[in-house]
Amino acid sequence: MKRVLIVEDISETRRWLAGIVQGTYPQALLALAESVRAASVCLTQPFDLALIDLGLPDGSGLDVLRLLRRGSPEAIAVVTTVMGDDASIVAALSAGADGYLLKESTPAVLARQLAQLSIGMPAISPAVARRIMEHFRLTGPTAEIDARLTERETEVLGLIARGLRNAEVAAEMGIAETTVAGYIKIVYRKLGIGSRA
């Protein structure tokens, strides 16, 4: 990696990331930016690698990611953030991120992940990789025969989707609470989900 851009609004974290990058790629020239605006100025030049925080004072790191893709389409874009929720991960990967590193990782883990980029391996924190695998395990296709809910199962699903508890669903439908729990278990299995959320 010859030219590396680090976009991070917290100066201490920016210096910390710069130290990790310099340790991993000692010959790299670093450009540091603290906002979307500062990053857009830097992006008038091409980069090989960009580490981009999602939460910036004047916008989203996703905006920087899109600018990078337009100006340096070959650059490797890695999100470096504290946000490990599914929505943030999916949004970043959909916007073109090549990797997703959580800043809670140790410097050694981050350095190892960044070093792997030079041999074509994506930089993804282990916790993020597990979330992605879990997401696909729960949302992957199910056998067609199991995917069909009965009328009663659909009714239970509709009531719990409205936020009703098992006891409230039982009262609404005039059935035992244990029967409701049984229906919920079947619905979870058929839909390939693991929680009410």
PDB file of C-alpha atoms in Angstrom, residues 29-153:
ATOM      1  CA  LEU A  29       2.225   7.886   2.647  1.00  0.00           C
ATOM      2  CA  LEU A  30      -0.662   8.794   4.954  1.00  0.00           C
ATOM      3  CA  ALA A  31      -3.349  11.414   4.486  1.00  0.00           C
ATOM      4  CA  LEU A  32      -5.532  12.158   7.509  1.00  0.00           C
ATOM      5  CA  ALA A  33      -9.035  13.650   7.435  1.00  0.00           C
ATOM      6  CA  GLU A  34     -11.473  14.399  10.254  1.00  0.00           C
ATOM      7  CA  SER A  35     -14.664  14.956   8.238  1.00  0.00           C
ATOM      8  CA  VAL A  36     -16.475  14.244   4.975  1.00  0.00           C
ATOM      9  CA  ARG A  37     -15.412  17.673   3.717  1.00  0.00           C
ATOM     10  CA  ALA A  38     -11.720  17.145   4.550  1.00  0.00           C
ATOM     11  CA  ALA A  39     -11.857  13.668   3.000  1.00  0.00           C
ATOM     12  CA  SER A  40     -13.375  15.064  -0.208  1.00  0.00           C
ATOM     13  CA  VAL A  41     -10.385  17.437  -0.518  1.00  0.00           C
ATOM     14  CA  CYS A  42      -7.975  14.520  -0.029  1.00  0.00           C
ATOM     15  CA  LEU A  43      -9.852  12.429  -2.578  1.00  0.00           C
ATOM     16  CA  THR A  44      -8.764  14.681  -5.423  1.00  0.00           C
ATOM     17  CA  GLN A  45      -5.741  12.325  -5.390  1.00  0.00           C
ATOM     18  CA  PRO A  46      -5.836   8.515  -5.802  1.00  0.00           C
ATOM     19  CA  PHE A  47      -5.411   6.152  -2.840  1.00  0.00           C
ATOM     20  CA  ASP A  48      -4.627   2.461  -2.500  1.00  0.00           C
ATOM     21  CA  LEU A  49      -6.347   2.064   0.859  1.00  0.00           C
ATOM     22  CA  ALA A  50      -8.839   4.089   2.870  1.00  0.00           C
ATOM     23  CA  LEU A  51      -9.863   3.501   6.484  1.00  0.00           C
ATOM     24  CA  ILE A  52     -13.205   5.225   6.981  1.00  0.00           C
ATOM     25  CA  ASP A  53     -15.165   5.867  10.167  1.00  0.00           C
ATOM     26  CA  LEU A  54     -18.949   5.867   9.722  1.00  0.00           C
ATOM     27  CA  GLY A  55     -19.848   8.582  12.240  1.00  0.00           C
ATOM     28  CA  LEU A  56     -18.380  11.891  11.088  1.00  0.00           C
ATOM     29  CA  PRO A  57     -19.317  15.386  12.297  1.00  0.00           C
ATOM     30  CA  ASP A  58     -20.578  16.597   8.918  1.00  0.00           C
ATOM     31  CA  GLY A  59     -22.087  13.420   7.504  1.00  0.00           C
ATOM     32  CA  SER A  60     -21.624   9.714   7.100  1.00  0.00           C
ATOM     33  CA  GLY A  61     -18.546   7.739   6.230  1.00  0.00           C
ATOM     34  CA  LEU A  62     -20.762   6.140   3.582  1.00  0.00           C
ATOM     35  CA  ASP A  63     -20.562   9.466   1.720  1.00  0.00           C
ATOM     36  CA  VAL A  64     -16.755   9.235   1.814  1.00  0.00           C
ATOM     37  CA  LEU A  65     -16.943   5.640   0.642  1.00  0.00           C
ATOM     38  CA  ARG A  66     -19.024   6.666  -2.383  1.00  0.00           C
ATOM     39  CA  LEU A  67     -16.615   9.519  -3.201  1.00  0.00           C
ATOM     40  CA  LEU A  68     -13.687   7.102  -2.964  1.00  0.00           C
ATOM     41  CA  ARG A  69     -15.409   4.652  -5.314  1.00  0.00           C
ATOM     42  CA  ARG A  70     -15.868   7.403  -7.913  1.00  0.00           C
ATOM     43  CA  GLY A  71     -12.321   8.791  -7.702  1.00  0.00           C
ATOM     44  CA  SER A  72     -10.291   5.670  -6.872  1.00  0.00           C
ATOM     45  CA  PRO A  73     -12.410   2.666  -7.871  1.00  0.00           C
ATOM     46  CA  GLU A  74      -9.479   0.285  -7.369  1.00  0.00           C
ATOM     47  CA  ALA A  75      -8.810   1.482  -3.808  1.00  0.00           C
ATOM     48  CA  ILE A  76      -9.467  -0.883  -0.939  1.00  0.00           C
ATOM     49  CA  ALA A  77     -12.068   0.690   1.350  1.00  0.00           C
ATOM     50  CA  VAL A  78     -12.240  -0.545   4.935  1.00  0.00           C
ATOM     51  CA  VAL A  79     -14.764   0.777   7.410  1.00  0.00           C
ATOM     52  CA  THR A  80     -13.224   1.289  10.865  1.00  0.00           C
ATOM     53  CA  THR A  81     -15.948   1.933  13.405  1.00  0.00           C
ATOM     54  CA  VAL A  82     -17.479   1.084  16.772  1.00  0.00           C
ATOM     55  CA  MET A  83     -20.835   0.330  15.132  1.00  0.00           C
ATOM     56  CA  GLY A  84     -21.214  -3.433  14.845  1.00  0.00           C
ATOM     57  CA  ASP A  85     -24.966  -3.616  14.273  1.00  0.00           C
ATOM     58  CA  ASP A  86     -26.416  -5.401  11.249  1.00  0.00           C
ATOM     59  CA  ALA A  87     -27.794  -2.232   9.640  1.00  0.00           C
ATOM     60  CA  SER A  88     -24.396  -0.485   9.694  1.00  0.00           C
ATOM     61  CA  ILE A  89     -22.569  -3.548   8.375  1.00  0.00           C
ATOM     62  CA  VAL A  90     -25.053  -4.112   5.538  1.00  0.00           C
ATOM     63  CA  ALA A  91     -25.112  -0.403   4.610  1.00  0.00           C
ATOM     64  CA  ALA A  92     -21.308  -0.240   4.435  1.00  0.00           C
ATOM     65  CA  LEU A  93     -20.922  -3.426   2.419  1.00  0.00           C
ATOM     66  CA  SER A  94     -23.733  -2.346   0.083  1.00  0.00           C
ATOM     67  CA  ALA A  95     -22.010   1.019  -0.435  1.00  0.00           C
ATOM     68  CA  GLY A  96     -18.861  -0.776  -1.585  1.00  0.00           C
ATOM     69  CA  ALA A  97     -16.761  -1.401   1.531  1.00  0.00           C
ATOM     70  CA  ASP A  98     -14.137  -4.109   1.057  1.00  0.00           C
ATOM     71  CA  GLY A  99     -13.772  -4.671   4.787  1.00  0.00           C
ATOM     72  CA  TYR A 100     -15.264  -3.824   8.168  1.00  0.00           C
ATOM     73  CA  LEU A 101     -13.098  -3.506  11.255  1.00  0.00           C
ATOM     74  CA  LEU A 102     -14.327  -2.765  14.760  1.00  0.00           C
ATOM     75  CA  LYS A 103     -12.132  -0.316  16.670  1.00  0.00           C
ATOM     76  CA  GLU A 104     -12.654  -2.373  19.816  1.00  0.00           C
ATOM     77  CA  SER A 105     -10.210  -4.912  18.336  1.00  0.00           C
ATOM     78  CA  THR A 106      -6.674  -4.977  19.672  1.00  0.00           C
ATOM     79  CA  PRO A 107      -3.954  -3.226  17.660  1.00  0.00           C
ATOM     80  CA  ALA A 108      -2.426  -6.641  16.878  1.00  0.00           C
ATOM     81  CA  VAL A 109      -5.710  -7.912  15.404  1.00  0.00           C
ATOM     82  CA  LEU A 110      -6.196  -4.727  13.366  1.00  0.00           C
ATOM     83  CA  ALA A 111      -2.608  -4.887  12.079  1.00  0.00           C
ATOM     84  CA  ARG A 112      -3.048  -8.548  11.084  1.00  0.00           C
ATOM     85  CA  GLN A 113      -6.330  -7.745   9.295  1.00  0.00           C
ATOM     86  CA  LEU A 114      -4.719  -4.849   7.419  1.00  0.00           C
ATOM     87  CA  ALA A 115      -1.670  -6.942   6.485  1.00  0.00           C
ATOM     88  CA  GLN A 116      -3.973  -9.575   4.945  1.00  0.00           C
ATOM     89  CA  LEU A 117      -5.171  -6.978   2.434  1.00  0.00           C
ATOM     90  CA  SER A 118      -1.864  -7.226   0.569  1.00  0.00           C
ATOM     91  CA  ILE A 119      -2.582 -10.888  -0.255  1.00  0.00           C
ATOM     92  CA  GLY A 120      -6.184 -10.272  -1.250  1.00  0.00           C
ATOM     93  CA  MET A 121      -7.922 -11.289   1.959  1.00  0.00           C
ATOM     94  CA  PRO A 122     -10.697  -8.996   3.209  1.00  0.00           C
ATOM     95  CA  ALA A 123     -10.253  -7.127   6.473  1.00  0.00           C
ATOM     96  CA  ILE A 124     -13.239  -8.178   8.558  1.00  0.00           C
ATOM     97  CA  SER A 125     -13.276  -8.262  12.349  1.00  0.00           C
ATOM     98  CA  PRO A 126     -14.036 -11.753  13.673  1.00  0.00           C
ATOM     99  CA  ALA A 127     -17.153 -10.467  15.466  1.00  0.00           C
ATOM    100  CA  VAL A 128     -18.456  -8.958  12.206  1.00  0.00           C
ATOM    101  CA  ALA A 129     -17.738 -12.161  10.276  1.00  0.00           C
ATOM    102  CA  ARG A 130     -19.749 -14.107  12.870  1.00  0.00           C
ATOM    103  CA  ARG A 131     -22.660 -11.624  12.572  1.00  0.00           C
ATOM    104  CA  ILE A 132     -22.654 -11.966   8.789  1.00  0.00           C
ATOM    105  CA  MET A 133     -22.662 -15.766   9.041  1.00  0.00           C
ATOM    106  CA  GLU A 134     -25.452 -15.688  11.626  1.00  0.00           C
ATOM    107  CA  HIS A 135     -27.466 -13.289   9.455  1.00  0.00           C
ATOM    108  CA  PHE A 136     -27.329 -15.641   6.480  1.00  0.00           C
ATOM    109  CA  ARG A 137     -28.000 -18.680   8.629  1.00  0.00           C
ATOM    110  CA  LEU A 138     -31.193 -17.075   9.915  1.00  0.00           C
ATOM    111  CA  THR A 139     -32.321 -15.475   6.667  1.00  0.00           C
ATOM    112  CA  GLY A 140     -31.269 -18.121   4.186  1.00  0.00           C
ATOM    113  CA  PRO A 141     -33.820 -20.050   2.151  1.00  0.00           C
ATOM    114  CA  THR A 142     -35.920 -22.734   3.769  1.00  0.00           C
ATOM    115  CA  ALA A 143     -37.479 -25.722   2.124  1.00  0.00           C
ATOM    116  CA  GLU A 144     -40.626 -24.658   0.265  1.00  0.00           C
ATOM    117  CA  ILE A 145     -42.897 -27.102   2.081  1.00  0.00           C
ATOM    118  CA  ASP A 146     -41.910 -25.679   5.487  1.00  0.00           C
ATOM    119  CA  ALA A 147     -42.246 -22.074   4.363  1.00  0.00           C
ATOM    120  CA  ARG A 148     -46.052 -22.249   4.156  1.00  0.00           C
ATOM    121  CA  LEU A 149     -47.725 -21.148   7.378  1.00  0.00           C
ATOM    122  CA  THR A 150     -51.151 -22.412   8.325  1.00  0.00           C
ATOM    123  CA  GLU A 151     -53.942 -19.904   8.886  1.00  0.00           C
ATOM    124  CA  ARG A 152     -53.573 -20.299  12.667  1.00  0.00           C
ATOM    125  CA  GLU A 153     -49.770 -19.846  12.528  1.00  0.00           C
TER     126      GLU A 153
END
